[in-house]
Coordinates of C-alpha atoms in Angstrom, one line a residue:
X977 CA 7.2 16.5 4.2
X978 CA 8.7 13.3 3.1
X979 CA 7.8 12.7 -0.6
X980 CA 7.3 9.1 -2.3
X981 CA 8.9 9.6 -6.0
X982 CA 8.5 6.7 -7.4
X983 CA 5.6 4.1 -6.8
X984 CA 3.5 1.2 -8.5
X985 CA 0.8 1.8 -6.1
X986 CA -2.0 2.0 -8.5
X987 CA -4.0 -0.7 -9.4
X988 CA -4.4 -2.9 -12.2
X989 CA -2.5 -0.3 -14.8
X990 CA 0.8 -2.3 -14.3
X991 CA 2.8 -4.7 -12.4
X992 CA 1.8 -3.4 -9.0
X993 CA -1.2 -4.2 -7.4
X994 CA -3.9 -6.2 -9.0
X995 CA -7.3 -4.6 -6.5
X996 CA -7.6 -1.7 -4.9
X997 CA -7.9 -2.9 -1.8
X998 CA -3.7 -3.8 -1.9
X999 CA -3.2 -0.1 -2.9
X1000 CA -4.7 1.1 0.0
X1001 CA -2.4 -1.5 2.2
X1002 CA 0.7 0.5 0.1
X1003 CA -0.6 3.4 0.9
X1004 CA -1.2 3.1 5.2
X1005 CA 1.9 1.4 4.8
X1006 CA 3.7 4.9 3.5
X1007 CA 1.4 6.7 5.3
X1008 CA 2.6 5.3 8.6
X1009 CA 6.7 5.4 7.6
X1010 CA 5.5 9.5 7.4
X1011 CA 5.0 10.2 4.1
X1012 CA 2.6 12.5 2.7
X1013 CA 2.9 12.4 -1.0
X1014 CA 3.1 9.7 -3.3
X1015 CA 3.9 10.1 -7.1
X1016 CA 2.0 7.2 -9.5
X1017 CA 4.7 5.8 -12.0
X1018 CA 3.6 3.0 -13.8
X1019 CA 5.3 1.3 -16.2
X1020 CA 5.0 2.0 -19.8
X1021 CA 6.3 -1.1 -21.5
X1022 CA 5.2 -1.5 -25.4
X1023 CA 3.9 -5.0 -25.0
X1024 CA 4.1 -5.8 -21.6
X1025 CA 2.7 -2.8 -19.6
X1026 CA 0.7 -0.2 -21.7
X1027 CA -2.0 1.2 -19.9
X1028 CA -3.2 4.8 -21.6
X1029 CA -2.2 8.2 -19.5
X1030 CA -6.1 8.9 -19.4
X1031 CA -6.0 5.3 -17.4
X1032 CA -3.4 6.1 -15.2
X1033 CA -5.5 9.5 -14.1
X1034 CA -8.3 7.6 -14.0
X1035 CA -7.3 4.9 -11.4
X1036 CA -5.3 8.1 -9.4
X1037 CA -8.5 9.7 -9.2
X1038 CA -10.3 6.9 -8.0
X1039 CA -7.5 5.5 -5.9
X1040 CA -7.1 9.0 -4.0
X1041 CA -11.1 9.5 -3.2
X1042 CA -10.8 5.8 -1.5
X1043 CA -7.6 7.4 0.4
X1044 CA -9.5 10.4 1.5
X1045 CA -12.8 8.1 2.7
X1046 CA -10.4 6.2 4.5
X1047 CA -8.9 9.0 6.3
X1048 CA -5.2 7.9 4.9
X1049 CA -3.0 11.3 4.7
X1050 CA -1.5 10.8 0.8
X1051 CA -1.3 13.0 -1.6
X1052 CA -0.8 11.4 -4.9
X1053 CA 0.8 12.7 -8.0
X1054 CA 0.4 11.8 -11.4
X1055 CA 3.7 10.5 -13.1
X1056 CA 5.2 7.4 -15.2
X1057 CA 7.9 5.3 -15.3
X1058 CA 9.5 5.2 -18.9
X1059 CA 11.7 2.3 -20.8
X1060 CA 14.9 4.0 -22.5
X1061 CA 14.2 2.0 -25.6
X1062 CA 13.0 2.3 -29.2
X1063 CA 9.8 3.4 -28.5
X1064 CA 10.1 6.6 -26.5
X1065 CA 9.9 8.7 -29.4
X1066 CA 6.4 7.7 -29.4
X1067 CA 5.4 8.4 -25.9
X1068 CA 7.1 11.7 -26.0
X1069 CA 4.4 12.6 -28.2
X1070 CA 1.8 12.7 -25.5
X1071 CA 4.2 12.2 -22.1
X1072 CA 3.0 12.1 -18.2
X1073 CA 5.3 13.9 -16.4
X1074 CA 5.9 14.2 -12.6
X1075 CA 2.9 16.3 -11.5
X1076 CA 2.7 19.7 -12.6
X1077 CA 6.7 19.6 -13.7
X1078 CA 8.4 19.3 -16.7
X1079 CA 9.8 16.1 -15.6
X1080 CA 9.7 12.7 -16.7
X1081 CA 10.8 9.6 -15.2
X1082 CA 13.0 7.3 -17.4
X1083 CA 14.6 3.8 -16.3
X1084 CA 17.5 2.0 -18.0
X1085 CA 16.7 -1.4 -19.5
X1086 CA 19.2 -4.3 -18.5
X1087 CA 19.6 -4.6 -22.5
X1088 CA 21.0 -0.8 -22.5
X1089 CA 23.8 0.4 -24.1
X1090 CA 25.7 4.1 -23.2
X1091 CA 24.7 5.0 -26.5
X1092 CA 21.4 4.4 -26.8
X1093 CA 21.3 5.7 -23.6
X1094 CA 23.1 8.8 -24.4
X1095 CA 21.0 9.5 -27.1
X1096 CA 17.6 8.8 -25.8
X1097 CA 18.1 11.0 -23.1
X1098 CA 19.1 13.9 -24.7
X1099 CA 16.0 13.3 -27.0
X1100 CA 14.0 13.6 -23.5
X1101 CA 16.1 17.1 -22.9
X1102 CA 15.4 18.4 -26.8
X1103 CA 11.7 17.9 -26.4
X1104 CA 11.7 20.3 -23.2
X1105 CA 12.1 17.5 -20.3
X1106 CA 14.2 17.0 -17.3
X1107 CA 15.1 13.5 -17.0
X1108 CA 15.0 11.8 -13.6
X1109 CA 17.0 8.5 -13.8
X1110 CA 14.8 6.1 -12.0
X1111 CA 17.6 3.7 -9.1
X1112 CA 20.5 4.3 -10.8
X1113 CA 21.9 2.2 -8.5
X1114 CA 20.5 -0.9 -10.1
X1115 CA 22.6 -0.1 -13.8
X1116 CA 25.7 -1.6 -14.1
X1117 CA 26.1 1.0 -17.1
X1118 CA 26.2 3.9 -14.2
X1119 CA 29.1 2.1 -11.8
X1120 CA 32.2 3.5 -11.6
X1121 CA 35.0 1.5 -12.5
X1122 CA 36.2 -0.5 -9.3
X1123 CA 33.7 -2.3 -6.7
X1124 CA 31.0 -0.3 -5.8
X1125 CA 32.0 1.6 -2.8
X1126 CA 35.0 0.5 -2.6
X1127 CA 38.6 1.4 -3.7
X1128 CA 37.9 3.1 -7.0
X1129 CA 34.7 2.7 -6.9
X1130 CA 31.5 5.3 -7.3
X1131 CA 32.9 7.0 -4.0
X1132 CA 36.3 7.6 -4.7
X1133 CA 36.0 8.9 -8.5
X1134 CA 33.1 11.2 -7.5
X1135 CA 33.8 12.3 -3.3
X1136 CA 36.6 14.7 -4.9
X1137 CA 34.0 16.4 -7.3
X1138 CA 30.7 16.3 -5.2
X1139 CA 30.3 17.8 -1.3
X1140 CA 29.8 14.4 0.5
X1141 CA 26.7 14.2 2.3
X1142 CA 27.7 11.1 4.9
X1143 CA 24.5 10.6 6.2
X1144 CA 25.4 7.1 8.1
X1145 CA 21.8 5.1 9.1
X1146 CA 21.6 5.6 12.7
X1147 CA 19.9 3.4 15.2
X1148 CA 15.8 4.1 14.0
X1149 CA 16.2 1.7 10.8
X1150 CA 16.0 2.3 7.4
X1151 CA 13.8 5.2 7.4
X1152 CA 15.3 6.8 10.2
X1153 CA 18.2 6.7 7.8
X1154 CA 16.2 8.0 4.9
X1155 CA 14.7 11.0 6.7
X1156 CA 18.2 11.7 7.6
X1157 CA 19.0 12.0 3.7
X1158 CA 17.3 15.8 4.0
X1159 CA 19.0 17.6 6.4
X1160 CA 18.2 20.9 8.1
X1161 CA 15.0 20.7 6.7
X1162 CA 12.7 20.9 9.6
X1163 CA 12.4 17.4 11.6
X1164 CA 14.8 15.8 9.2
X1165 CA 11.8 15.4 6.8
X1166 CA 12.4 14.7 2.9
X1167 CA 11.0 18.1 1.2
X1168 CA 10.1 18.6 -2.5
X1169 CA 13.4 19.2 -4.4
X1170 CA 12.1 20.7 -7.3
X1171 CA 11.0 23.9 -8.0
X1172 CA 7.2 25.5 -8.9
X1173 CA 8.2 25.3 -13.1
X1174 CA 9.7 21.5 -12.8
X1175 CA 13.4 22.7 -12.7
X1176 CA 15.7 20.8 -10.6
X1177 CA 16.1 22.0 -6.7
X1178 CA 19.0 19.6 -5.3
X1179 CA 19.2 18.1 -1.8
X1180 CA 22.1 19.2 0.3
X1181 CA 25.1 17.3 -1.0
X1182 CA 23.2 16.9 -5.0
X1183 CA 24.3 17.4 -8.0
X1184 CA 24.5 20.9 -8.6
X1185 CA 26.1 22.8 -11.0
X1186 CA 28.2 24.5 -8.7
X1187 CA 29.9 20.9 -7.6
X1188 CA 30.3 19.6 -11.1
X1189 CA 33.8 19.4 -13.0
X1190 CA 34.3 17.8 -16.1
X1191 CA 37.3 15.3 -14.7
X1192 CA 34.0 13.3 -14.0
X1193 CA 35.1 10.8 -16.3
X1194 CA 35.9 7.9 -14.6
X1195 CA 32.1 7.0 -16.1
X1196 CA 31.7 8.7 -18.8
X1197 CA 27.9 8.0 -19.2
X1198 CA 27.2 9.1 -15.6
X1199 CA 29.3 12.2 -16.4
X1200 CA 27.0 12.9 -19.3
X1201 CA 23.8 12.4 -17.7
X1202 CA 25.2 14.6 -14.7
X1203 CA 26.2 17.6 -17.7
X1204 CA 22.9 17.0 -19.5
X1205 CA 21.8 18.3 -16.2
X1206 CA 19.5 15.0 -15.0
X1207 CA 18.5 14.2 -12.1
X1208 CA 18.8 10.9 -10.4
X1209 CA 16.1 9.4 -7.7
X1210 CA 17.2 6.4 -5.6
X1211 CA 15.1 3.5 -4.5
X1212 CA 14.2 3.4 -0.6
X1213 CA 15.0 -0.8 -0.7
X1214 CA 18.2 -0.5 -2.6
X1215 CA 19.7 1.0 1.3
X1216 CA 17.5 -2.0 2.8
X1217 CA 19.6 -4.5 0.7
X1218 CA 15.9 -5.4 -0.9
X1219 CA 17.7 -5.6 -4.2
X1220 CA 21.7 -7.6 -2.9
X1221 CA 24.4 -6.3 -1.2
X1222 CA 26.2 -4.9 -4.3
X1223 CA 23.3 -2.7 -5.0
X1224 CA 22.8 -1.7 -1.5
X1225 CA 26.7 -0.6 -1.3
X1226 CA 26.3 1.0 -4.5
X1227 CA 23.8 3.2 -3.6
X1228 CA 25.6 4.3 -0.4
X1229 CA 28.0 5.4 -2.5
X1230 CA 25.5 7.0 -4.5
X1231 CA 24.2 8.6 -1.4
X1232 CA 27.6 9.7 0.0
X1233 CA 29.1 11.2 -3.1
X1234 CA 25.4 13.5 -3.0
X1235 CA 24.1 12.1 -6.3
X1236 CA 20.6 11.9 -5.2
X1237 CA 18.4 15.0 -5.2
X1238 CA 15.3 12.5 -4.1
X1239 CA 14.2 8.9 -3.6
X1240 CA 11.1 6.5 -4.2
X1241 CA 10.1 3.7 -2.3
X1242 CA 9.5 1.7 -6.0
X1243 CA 7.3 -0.3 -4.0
X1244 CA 4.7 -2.9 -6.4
X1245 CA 3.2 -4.9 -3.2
X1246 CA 2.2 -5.2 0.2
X1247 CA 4.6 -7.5 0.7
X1248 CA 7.3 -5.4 -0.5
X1249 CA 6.3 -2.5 1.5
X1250 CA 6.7 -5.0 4.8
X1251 CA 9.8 -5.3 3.8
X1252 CA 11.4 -1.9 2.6
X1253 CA 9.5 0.2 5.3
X1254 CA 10.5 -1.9 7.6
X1255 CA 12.1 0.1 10.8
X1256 CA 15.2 -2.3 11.0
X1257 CA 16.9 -2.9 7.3
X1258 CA 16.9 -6.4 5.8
X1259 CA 18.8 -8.5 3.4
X1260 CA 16.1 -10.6 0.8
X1261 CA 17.3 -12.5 -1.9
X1262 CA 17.8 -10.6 -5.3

């Protein structure tokens, strides 16, 4: 079963598509790169993006009846993305968490700081949540000192503290590569890494407790986050260079030093899914 954990895919509640029509092109699209299950995340941006939780189940509902007419094999899930800003408290009020879980999926703005993000996530963790750090990749606040990947870099300071999982993209393309994220899992498939109550099931090389140690400080706000006991999802285009070559790199790190317990296509369009399901990776401007 290869799960979807992060997707703009409904309509008209966000940034994603604007019909339903492009939802259901996301969706054959996913449905074709094999997977099953899709979770909803739209944005929650006070402003910008603030379509009510009773919308978001609305459009799911009505989104996964047209995918079950259709004969398209997707589950989807209920979820959001969430803004690490000043107005979380708020939403924690009445949250949408990933499915049945006790999970809740939380971005870092590009205005962050470690404090604010330090303390906003452990206000996610006080009111009974497990944070999942939407493409960590993407934050410079999360790099390791050093160029990504490279000497010093994400790899070095955390290969002595986490199993590495050196899972090297093989020949099928990019989701050959990311099937191959799961191993010994039956078909190299992506299976659900969390458990029946929400609590965090880690993919082979994660980040468990048992390979934690507190000389994780060469980033001391990843070595929180890590100790707060979050998880951390990657974004399917970030290994397709969808989003530049530093954040591809980075995230190979991520990927190699077993930082990952799942991943998310993050995709918004049709056009985007062309490109980051595509069987043979590509480099795109950004």
């Amino acid at each position: 079963m290869m799960i979807d954990w992060h997707s703009h895919i409904l309509p008209g509640v966000d940034d994603g598509p604007t019909d339903i029509e492009q939802s259901v092109a996301i969706a054959e699209a996913l449905a074709a790169g094999g997977f099953t299950e899709v979770y909803c995340t739209p944005h929650l941006m006070r402003g910008i993006h603030e379509a009510g939780n009773d919308e978001v189940r609305w459009s799911m509902a009505r989104l996964q009846e047209r995918l079950n007419k259709s004969g398209i094999p997707i589950t989807l899930q209920s979820g959001r993305e969430y803004c690490l800003d000043e107005y979380l408290h708020a939403a924690l009020e009445d949250p949408l968490p990933l499915g049945d879980s006790r999970q809740i999926l939380v971005e870092l703005l590009p205005h962050s700081t470690a404090d604010m993000v330090r303390r906003l996530v452990y206000d996610v963790v006080r009111a009974g949540f497990t944070p999942v750090i939407a493409h960590p990749e993407r934050s410079p606040l999360l790099e390791l000192p050093g160029h990504p990947g490279g000497n010093g870099g994400i790899r070095g300071a955390l290969g002595h503290l986490l199993e590495p999982a050196g899972h090297p993209a093989g020949n099928g393309g990019i989701l050959e590569s990311f099937r191959s994220l799961f191993p010994g899992r039956g078909n190299g498939s992506a299976e659900r890494s969390h458990g029946p109550n929400g609590q965090g099931m880690h993919a082979p090389g994660g980040n468990g407790h048992s390979r934690r140690s507190s000389d994780a400080a060469a980033n001391p706000l990843l070595a929180y986050l890590r100790d707060l006991g979050c998880s951390f999802q990657g974004n399917l285009g970030s290994f397709s260079g969808f989003y530049g070559v530093q954040v591809k790199t980075t995230a190979e790190s991520m990927r190699d030093a077993g930082l990952y317990d799942r991943y998310g296509s993050d995709l918004h369009t049709v056009q985007q899914a062309k490109i980051v399901l595509s069987n043979q990776p590509k480099q795109t401007a950004g």
